[in-house]
CSV table of C-alpha atoms and ligand atoms in Angstrom, one decimal:
chain,number,residue,atom,x,y,z
V,1,UNK,CA,135.9,-92.9,120.7
V,2,UNK,CA,134.1,-90.6,123.1
V,3,UNK,CA,132.0,-92.1,125.7
V,4,UNK,CA,129.9,-88.8,126.7
V,5,UNK,CA,126.9,-91.1,127.5
V,6,UNK,CA,128.8,-92.5,130.3
V,7,UNK,CA,130.3,-89.3,131.7
V,8,UNK,CA,129.0,-88.6,135.0
V,9,UNK,CA,126.6,-85.2,135.4
V,10,UNK,CA,126.4,-83.3,138.6
V,11,UNK,CA,123.4,-81.4,139.4
V,12,UNK,CA,123.4,-79.7,142.7
V,13,UNK,CA,124.1,-82.3,145.1
V,14,UNK,CA,123.5,-85.4,143.0
V,15,UNK,CA,125.8,-87.0,140.5
V,16,UNK,CA,124.1,-89.4,137.8
V,17,UNK,CA,126.6,-92.3,137.0
V,18,UNK,CA,125.7,-91.6,133.5
V,19,UNK,CA,123.7,-89.8,131.0
V,20,UNK,CA,121.2,-92.3,129.8
V,21,UNK,CA,118.0,-91.9,131.7
V,22,UNK,CA,114.6,-93.6,131.6
V,23,UNK,CA,111.6,-90.9,131.1
V,24,UNK,CA,108.5,-91.1,133.2
V,25,UNK,CA,106.2,-93.9,131.3
V,26,UNK,CA,102.6,-94.3,133.1
V,27,UNK,CA,102.3,-97.9,133.7
V,28,UNK,CA,98.1,-97.8,134.6
V,29,UNK,CA,99.0,-100.7,137.0
V,30,UNK,CA,97.4,-99.7,140.2
V,31,UNK,CA,94.7,-102.4,140.2
V,32,UNK,CA,93.7,-101.1,143.9
V,33,UNK,CA,92.8,-97.8,142.4
V,34,UNK,CA,94.2,-96.1,145.4
V,35,UNK,CA,97.5,-94.4,143.8
V,36,UNK,CA,99.8,-97.1,146.1
V,37,UNK,CA,102.3,-98.6,143.8
V,38,UNK,CA,102.2,-102.4,143.4
V,39,UNK,CA,104.7,-105.3,142.7
V,40,UNK,CA,104.6,-104.4,139.0
V,41,UNK,CA,106.3,-101.0,139.9
V,42,UNK,CA,109.0,-102.5,141.9
V,43,UNK,CA,109.9,-104.9,139.4
V,44,UNK,CA,109.6,-102.6,135.9
V,45,UNK,CA,111.7,-99.7,137.6
V,46,UNK,CA,114.0,-102.2,139.3
V,47,UNK,CA,114.7,-103.9,135.9
V,48,UNK,CA,115.9,-100.5,134.1
V,49,UNK,CA,118.1,-99.5,137.1
V,50,UNK,CA,119.6,-102.8,137.3
V,51,UNK,CA,119.7,-102.3,133.2
V,52,UNK,CA,122.4,-99.5,134.0
V,53,UNK,CA,120.1,-96.3,133.6
V,54,UNK,CA,121.7,-93.3,135.1
V,55,UNK,CA,118.2,-92.0,136.2
V,56,UNK,CA,114.6,-93.6,136.5
V,57,UNK,CA,112.3,-91.3,136.5
V,58,UNK,CA,108.7,-92.7,137.7
V,59,UNK,CA,105.7,-92.2,135.8
V,60,UNK,CA,103.3,-89.2,136.0
V,61,UNK,CA,102.1,-89.6,139.7
V,62,UNK,CA,98.9,-87.6,140.6
V,63,UNK,CA,99.3,-84.9,143.5
V,64,UNK,CA,95.5,-85.5,144.4
V,65,UNK,CA,93.2,-88.0,143.4
V,66,UNK,CA,91.7,-85.7,140.8
V,67,UNK,CA,95.0,-85.2,139.2
V,68,UNK,CA,95.3,-88.6,138.0
V,69,UNK,CA,94.9,-89.5,134.1
V,70,UNK,CA,93.1,-92.5,135.4
V,71,UNK,CA,92.2,-94.3,138.2
V,72,UNK,CA,95.1,-96.8,138.0
V,73,UNK,CA,97.7,-94.2,138.2
V,74,UNK,CA,100.1,-93.7,141.2
V,75,UNK,CA,99.6,-91.1,143.4
V,76,UNK,CA,101.4,-89.0,146.1
V,77,UNK,CA,98.9,-87.3,148.2
V,78,UNK,CA,99.1,-89.8,151.2
V,79,UNK,CA,101.6,-90.9,153.6
V,80,UNK,CA,100.7,-94.5,152.7
V,81,UNK,CA,101.5,-93.9,149.2
V,82,UNK,CA,104.9,-92.3,150.4
V,83,UNK,CA,105.8,-95.4,152.5
V,84,UNK,CA,105.1,-97.9,149.5
V,85,UNK,CA,107.3,-96.1,147.4
V,86,UNK,CA,110.4,-96.7,149.8
V,87,UNK,CA,111.3,-100.2,148.6
V,88,UNK,CA,111.2,-99.2,145.2
V,89,UNK,CA,113.6,-96.1,145.6
V,90,UNK,CA,115.7,-98.1,147.8
V,91,UNK,CA,116.3,-100.8,145.2
V,92,UNK,CA,117.1,-98.3,142.4
V,93,UNK,CA,119.6,-96.8,144.8
V,94,UNK,CA,121.2,-100.5,145.5
V,95,UNK,CA,121.6,-100.6,141.5
V,96,UNK,CA,123.3,-97.2,141.4
V,97,UNK,CA,120.4,-95.2,139.8
V,98,UNK,CA,119.1,-92.0,140.8
V,99,UNK,CA,115.6,-91.9,141.4
V,100,UNK,CA,113.2,-89.3,140.2
V,101,UNK,CA,109.4,-89.0,140.1
V,102,UNK,CA,107.4,-87.0,137.9
V,103,UNK,CA,104.7,-84.8,139.8
V,104,UNK,CA,101.8,-84.3,137.7
V,105,UNK,CA,98.3,-82.8,137.5
V,106,UNK,CA,96.2,-83.9,134.6
V,107,UNK,CA,93.9,-81.2,134.5
V,108,UNK,CA,91.4,-81.5,131.7
V,109,UNK,CA,92.9,-84.8,130.5
V,110,UNK,CA,92.1,-86.5,133.8
V,111,UNK,CA,89.4,-88.9,134.4
V,112,UNK,CA,89.7,-91.0,131.5
V,113,UNK,CA,89.7,-94.8,130.8
V,114,UNK,CA,93.3,-96.5,131.4
V,115,UNK,CA,94.9,-96.4,128.0
V,116,UNK,CA,94.6,-100.3,127.9
V,117,UNK,CA,92.7,-103.5,129.6
V,118,UNK,CA,89.1,-101.8,128.6
V,119,UNK,CA,87.4,-101.6,125.3
V,120,UNK,CA,86.5,-98.0,125.8
V,121,UNK,CA,88.5,-94.7,125.5
V,122,UNK,CA,87.7,-91.0,126.4
V,123,UNK,CA,86.5,-89.7,129.7
V,124,UNK,CA,85.5,-92.2,132.4
V,125,UNK,CA,81.9,-91.2,133.3
V,126,UNK,CA,81.4,-89.8,137.2
V,127,UNK,CA,78.9,-93.0,137.7
V,128,UNK,CA,81.5,-95.4,136.7
V,129,UNK,CA,84.0,-93.8,139.2
V,130,UNK,CA,85.3,-91.0,137.0
V,131,UNK,CA,85.2,-87.3,138.3
V,132,UNK,CA,84.7,-83.6,137.2
V,133,UNK,CA,88.1,-82.5,135.6
V,134,UNK,CA,89.5,-79.1,136.2
V,135,UNK,CA,91.5,-76.6,133.9
V,136,UNK,CA,92.6,-72.9,133.5
V,137,UNK,CA,89.1,-72.6,131.4
V,138,UNK,CA,86.1,-74.6,130.5
V,139,UNK,CA,87.5,-75.7,127.4
V,140,UNK,CA,87.4,-79.3,126.5
V,141,UNK,CA,90.3,-81.5,125.0
V,142,UNK,CA,88.8,-83.2,121.6
V,143,UNK,CA,86.7,-85.9,122.6
V,144,UNK,CA,86.9,-85.4,126.4
V,145,UNK,CA,84.6,-84.1,128.7
V,146,UNK,CA,84.3,-80.6,129.4
V,147,UNK,CA,86.4,-79.3,132.4
V,148,UNK,CA,85.6,-76.6,135.1
V,149,UNK,CA,87.6,-73.7,135.2
V,150,UNK,CA,89.6,-73.4,138.4
V,151,UNK,CA,89.3,-70.4,140.9
V,152,UNK,CA,92.1,-68.5,142.2
V,153,UNK,CA,91.4,-70.5,145.6
V,154,UNK,CA,91.7,-73.5,143.9
V,155,UNK,CA,94.8,-72.8,142.0
V,156,UNK,CA,96.3,-72.1,145.4
V,157,UNK,CA,95.2,-75.6,146.5
V,158,UNK,CA,97.1,-77.4,143.4
V,159,UNK,CA,100.4,-75.5,144.1
V,160,UNK,CA,100.0,-76.7,147.9
V,161,UNK,CA,99.2,-80.3,146.4
V,162,UNK,CA,102.4,-80.2,144.4
V,163,UNK,CA,104.1,-78.9,147.5
V,164,UNK,CA,103.2,-81.7,149.9
V,165,UNK,CA,104.0,-84.4,147.0
V,166,UNK,CA,107.6,-82.9,146.8
V,167,UNK,CA,107.8,-83.4,150.6
V,168,UNK,CA,106.7,-87.1,150.5
V,169,UNK,CA,108.9,-87.6,147.5
V,170,UNK,CA,112.0,-86.5,149.5
V,171,UNK,CA,110.7,-88.4,152.4
V,172,UNK,CA,110.4,-91.6,150.3
V,173,UNK,CA,114.1,-91.2,149.4
V,174,UNK,CA,113.9,-89.8,146.0
V,175,UNK,CA,116.9,-87.9,144.6
V,176,UNK,CA,115.1,-85.5,142.4
V,177,UNK,CA,111.7,-84.4,141.3
V,178,UNK,CA,110.2,-83.5,137.9
V,179,UNK,CA,107.2,-81.4,137.5
V,180,UNK,CA,105.1,-82.2,134.6
V,181,UNK,CA,104.4,-79.3,132.6
V,182,UNK,CA,104.0,-81.0,129.2
V,183,UNK,CA,101.4,-83.1,127.1
V,184,UNK,CA,98.5,-80.9,127.5
V,185,UNK,CA,97.9,-81.6,131.3
V,186,UNK,CA,97.3,-79.0,133.7
V,187,UNK,CA,100.4,-76.8,133.8
V,188,UNK,CA,100.7,-77.0,129.9
V,189,UNK,CA,97.2,-75.8,129.7
V,190,UNK,CA,97.9,-73.0,131.6
V,191,UNK,CA,100.9,-72.3,129.7
V,192,UNK,CA,99.4,-72.4,126.3
V,193,UNK,CA,96.9,-69.9,124.6
V,194,UNK,CA,95.2,-72.6,123.0
V,195,UNK,CA,93.6,-73.9,126.5
V,196,UNK,CA,93.9,-70.7,128.7
V,197,UNK,CA,91.5,-67.8,128.2
V,198,UNK,CA,91.7,-66.5,131.8
V,199,UNK,CA,91.6,-62.7,132.2
V,200,UNK,CA,93.0,-63.0,136.0
V,201,UNK,CA,96.9,-62.9,136.8
V,202,UNK,CA,97.0,-66.7,135.4
V,203,UNK,CA,95.9,-65.9,132.1
V,204,UNK,CA,96.8,-63.3,129.1
V,205,UNK,CA,100.4,-62.7,128.8
V,206,UNK,CA,103.1,-65.3,128.6
V,207,UNK,CA,104.3,-64.2,132.0
V,208,UNK,CA,101.0,-64.5,133.5
V,209,UNK,CA,100.3,-68.0,131.9
V,210,UNK,CA,103.6,-69.1,133.4
V,211,UNK,CA,102.7,-68.0,136.8
V,212,UNK,CA,101.1,-71.3,138.3
V,213,UNK,CA,104.4,-73.3,137.0
V,214,UNK,CA,106.6,-70.7,138.4
V,215,UNK,CA,104.6,-70.9,141.9
V,216,UNK,CA,104.7,-74.7,142.0
V,217,UNK,CA,108.4,-74.6,141.2
V,218,UNK,CA,109.1,-72.1,144.1
V,219,UNK,CA,106.7,-74.6,146.4
V,220,UNK,CA,108.8,-77.6,145.6
V,221,UNK,CA,112.3,-75.9,146.2
V,222,UNK,CA,110.9,-74.6,149.6
V,223,UNK,CA,110.2,-78.3,150.3
V,224,UNK,CA,113.1,-80.4,148.6
V,225,UNK,CA,115.8,-77.8,149.8
V,226,UNK,CA,118.8,-76.7,148.0
V,227,UNK,CA,120.6,-80.0,147.3
V,228,UNK,CA,117.9,-81.5,145.2
V,229,UNK,CA,117.5,-81.0,141.6
V,230,UNK,CA,114.3,-80.1,140.1
V,231,UNK,CA,113.6,-80.7,136.5
V,232,UNK,CA,110.6,-79.3,134.5
V,233,UNK,CA,109.1,-81.3,131.4
V,234,UNK,CA,107.9,-78.7,128.6
V,235,UNK,CA,106.1,-79.4,125.6
V,236,UNK,CA,108.5,-77.1,123.7
V,237,UNK,CA,105.7,-76.6,120.9
V,238,UNK,CA,101.9,-77.0,120.4
V,239,UNK,CA,103.0,-77.7,116.8
V,240,UNK,CA,99.6,-75.5,116.1
V,241,UNK,CA,99.3,-72.0,114.8
V,242,UNK,CA,98.6,-69.7,117.6
V,243,UNK,CA,99.9,-72.1,120.4
V,244,UNK,CA,102.9,-72.1,122.2
V,245,UNK,CA,106.2,-71.8,120.1
V,246,UNK,CA,109.8,-72.7,120.8
V,247,UNK,CA,110.6,-68.9,121.5
V,248,UNK,CA,107.8,-69.0,124.3
V,249,UNK,CA,109.4,-72.1,125.6
V,250,UNK,CA,112.8,-70.5,125.5
V,251,UNK,CA,111.4,-67.3,127.5
V,252,UNK,CA,109.8,-69.9,130.1
V,253,UNK,CA,113.0,-71.8,130.5
V,254,UNK,CA,114.8,-68.4,131.2
V,255,UNK,CA,112.4,-67.9,134.0
V,256,UNK,CA,112.5,-71.3,135.5
V,257,UNK,CA,116.3,-70.7,135.6
V,258,UNK,CA,116.0,-67.9,137.5
V,259,UNK,CA,113.4,-69.8,139.8
V,260,UNK,CA,116.3,-72.4,140.5
V,261,UNK,CA,115.2,-75.1,137.9
V,262,UNK,CA,118.2,-77.4,137.2
V,263,UNK,CA,117.0,-79.1,134.0
V,264,UNK,CA,114.4,-79.0,131.3
V,265,UNK,CA,113.0,-82.3,129.9
V,266,UNK,CA,112.2,-81.3,126.4
V,267,UNK,CA,109.1,-82.8,125.0
V,268,UNK,CA,106.3,-81.4,122.6
V,269,UNK,CA,102.6,-81.4,121.8
V,270,UNK,CA,99.7,-83.0,123.6
V,271,UNK,CA,97.5,-80.0,124.4
V,272,UNK,CA,95.6,-80.2,121.0
V,273,UNK,CA,95.1,-82.6,118.2
V,274,UNK,CA,98.4,-81.5,115.8
V,275,UNK,CA,100.2,-83.0,113.1
V,276,UNK,CA,103.7,-83.8,114.5
V,277,UNK,CA,106.7,-84.7,112.5
V,278,UNK,CA,107.5,-87.9,114.2
V,279,UNK,CA,110.9,-89.6,113.3
V,280,UNK,CA,114.2,-90.5,115.1
V,281,UNK,CA,115.2,-87.7,117.3
V,282,UNK,CA,112.4,-85.4,116.3
V,283,UNK,CA,112.3,-83.4,119.5
V,284,UNK,CA,116.2,-83.2,119.7
V,285,UNK,CA,116.3,-79.8,117.9
V,286,UNK,CA,113.8,-78.6,120.6
V,287,UNK,CA,116.1,-79.6,123.2
V,288,UNK,CA,119.0,-77.9,121.6
V,289,UNK,CA,117.0,-74.9,121.3
V,290,UNK,CA,116.0,-74.5,124.6
V,291,UNK,CA,119.6,-75.2,125.9
V,292,UNK,CA,121.0,-72.6,123.7
V,293,UNK,CA,118.5,-70.1,124.3
V,294,UNK,CA,118.1,-70.3,128.3
V,295,UNK,CA,121.6,-71.7,129.2
V,296,UNK,CA,120.0,-74.4,131.3
V,297,UNK,CA,120.9,-78.0,130.8
V,298,UNK,CA,118.6,-80.2,128.8
V,299,UNK,CA,117.5,-83.7,128.3
V,300,UNK,CA,116.5,-85.1,124.9
V,301,UNK,CA,113.7,-87.3,124.3
V,302,UNK,CA,111.5,-88.7,121.9
V,303,UNK,CA,112.7,-91.9,119.4
V,304,UNK,CA,116.2,-91.8,120.9
V,305,UNK,CA,116.8,-95.7,120.3
V,306,UNK,CA,120.4,-96.2,119.5
V,307,UNK,CA,123.5,-95.7,121.5
V,308,UNK,CA,125.2,-93.9,118.5
V,309,UNK,CA,122.3,-91.7,118.2
V,310,UNK,CA,122.6,-90.8,121.8
V,311,UNK,CA,126.2,-90.0,121.8
V,312,UNK,CA,126.0,-87.8,118.7
V,313,UNK,CA,123.1,-85.8,120.5
V,314,UNK,CA,125.5,-85.2,123.5
V,315,UNK,CA,128.6,-84.8,121.4
V,316,UNK,CA,127.1,-82.2,119.1
V,317,UNK,CA,125.9,-80.1,122.3
V,318,UNK,CA,122.0,-80.5,121.7
V,319,UNK,CA,121.5,-81.9,125.3
V,320,UNK,CA,123.1,-83.1,128.7
V,321,UNK,CA,121.4,-86.3,128.6
V,322,UNK,CA,119.3,-88.5,126.8
V,323,UNK,CA,115.9,-90.0,127.9
V,324,UNK,CA,115.2,-93.2,126.3
V,325,UNK,CA,111.5,-94.4,126.7
V,326,UNK,CA,109.9,-97.1,124.6
V,327,UNK,CA,113.4,-98.5,123.6
V,328,UNK,CA,113.9,-99.0,127.4
V,329,UNK,CA,110.7,-100.9,127.5
V,330,UNK,CA,112.0,-103.1,124.9
V,331,UNK,CA,115.2,-103.6,126.5
V,332,UNK,CA,115.6,-102.9,129.9
V,333,UNK,CA,119.4,-103.5,129.5
V,334,UNK,CA,119.8,-100.5,127.1
V,335,UNK,CA,122.7,-98.6,129.0
V,336,UNK,CA,124.5,-102.0,129.2
V,337,UNK,CA,124.1,-102.7,125.7
V,338,UNK,CA,125.2,-99.0,124.9
V,339,UNK,CA,128.3,-99.4,127.0
V,340,UNK,CA,129.3,-102.6,124.6
V,341,UNK,CA,128.4,-100.5,121.4
V,342,UNK,CA,130.5,-97.7,122.5
V,343,UNK,CA,133.3,-100.2,123.7
V,344,UNK,CA,133.2,-98.6,127.3
V,345,UNK,CA,134.0,-100.7,130.4
V,346,UNK,CA,131.4,-100.1,133.0
V,347,UNK,CA,131.6,-101.6,136.6
V,348,UNK,CA,127.9,-101.8,137.1
V,349,UNK,CA,127.2,-104.8,135.3
V,350,UNK,CA,125.3,-106.9,137.6
V,351,UNK,CA,127.7,-109.5,139.2
V,352,UNK,CA,124.9,-111.9,139.3
V,353,UNK,CA,124.8,-112.3,135.4
V,354,UNK,CA,128.7,-112.4,135.1
V,355,UNK,CA,128.6,-115.8,133.9
V,356,UNK,CA,126.5,-114.7,131.0
V,357,UNK,CA,129.5,-112.7,129.6
V,358,UNK,CA,132.1,-115.3,129.9
Q,401,LIG,C1,103.8,-96.2,127.7
Q,401,LIG,C2,104.2,-94.7,127.9
Q,401,LIG,C3,103.8,-94.1,129.1
Q,401,LIG,C4,104.2,-92.8,129.0
Q,401,LIG,N1,103.8,-92.0,130.2
Q,401,LIG,C5,104.3,-90.6,130.1
Q,401,LIG,C6,104.2,-90.2,131.8
Q,401,LIG,O1,104.0,-90.5,132.6
Q,401,LIG,N2,104.8,-89.0,131.9
Q,401,LIG,C7,105.4,-88.1,130.6
Q,401,LIG,O2,105.7,-86.9,130.7
Q,401,LIG,N3,105.4,-88.7,129.4
Q,401,LIG,C8,104.9,-90.1,129.2
Q,401,LIG,N4,105.3,-90.8,128.0
Q,401,LIG,C9,106.3,-90.0,127.1
Q,401,LIG,C10,107.5,-90.6,127.3
Q,401,LIG,O3,108.1,-90.2,128.4
Q,401,LIG,C11,108.5,-90.2,126.2
Q,401,LIG,O4,108.3,-88.7,126.2
Q,401,LIG,C12,107.8,-90.7,124.7
Q,401,LIG,O5,107.6,-92.0,124.8
Q,401,LIG,C13,109.1,-90.4,123.6
Q,401,LIG,O6,110.2,-91.0,124.0
Q,401,LIG,P1,110.5,-92.5,123.4
Q,401,LIG,O7,110.4,-92.3,121.8
Q,401,LIG,O8,111.9,-92.8,123.7
Q,401,LIG,O9,109.5,-93.5,123.9
Q,401,LIG,C14,104.9,-92.0,128.1
Q,401,LIG,C15,105.3,-92.9,126.9
Q,401,LIG,C16,104.8,-94.4,126.9
Q,401,LIG,C17,105.4,-95.0,125.6
């Protein structure tokens, strides 16, 4: 039987022990509202690393306070935050998982109520602790407050904020970083013609709309050095006429490859309300399209919840790794379960639990 899920993968100076990874998933668990990770994060991420994941990517983490989706998001704009990540990263390493972090700016979808723990949804008003959101253009996301269009000087500040957060990520010990350019957040808003009607060098053609993302990739590389993999998460399609298409995404991935990106994490949607054909592996064909069209490695994500389903995705050359989200929340030992299912002998079952398997 093939065991591709358990074949190590090397990108630059980093070897992942397997190809079952945990995608970024917001926890909205910073009760102190200061972006500093809490015990919840240590236990939550630690459990999935102990459960055999090859990589754990920490949730969308704001590069500035205004970049957060909600006030309960993680942040990496201060050294205090950086220092609080160190024990989390150290623990992931003791469990053999590679530690990644998704650096993010929520753009026009920032300043919302946290997804749970409140009766409200939508934009958090400024007098309740919310803030003015920013975007490429003053176009609101359905049901959210109208953003302010960023000036060119402010765009440069966004690049600088990603750069400083990337530096702090490396200082905290993270092995790789992922830049969030999907799901209708700031960088996707720039990429998509549905949310970007700028007339300067950041709007208009696809190349112009990709400029901010490429600037951020370059700035990130300067900070992380040559040995550290840089991932980009893209929404490969807006699922809407007149929006981003897979073909556009293949072009963008080609430029990202030229700029030294190591892997595309292929998601979809989120920039406008759209009908998405959600079902098992519903985004895997997009990962395959990006992989084939750009030649870059991809990670597939989206309702991948069975070991054999994951093995099939790799065996058919659709992606180089799988990201298992909600199934990992249900079962933080998913990778250990997958090893059993594939009858593959791994040497990283926690010794502390051996008596459970006798
Ligand atoms: C609780 C939760 C939080 C999420 N937060 C993020 C996030 O921070 N960044 C991101 O890019 N995607 C986020 N997502 C999307 C997941 O990374 C993943 O792409 C999606 O859940 C589909 O994969 P799945 O079907 O395996 O869950 C989140 C999903 C869930 C369920």
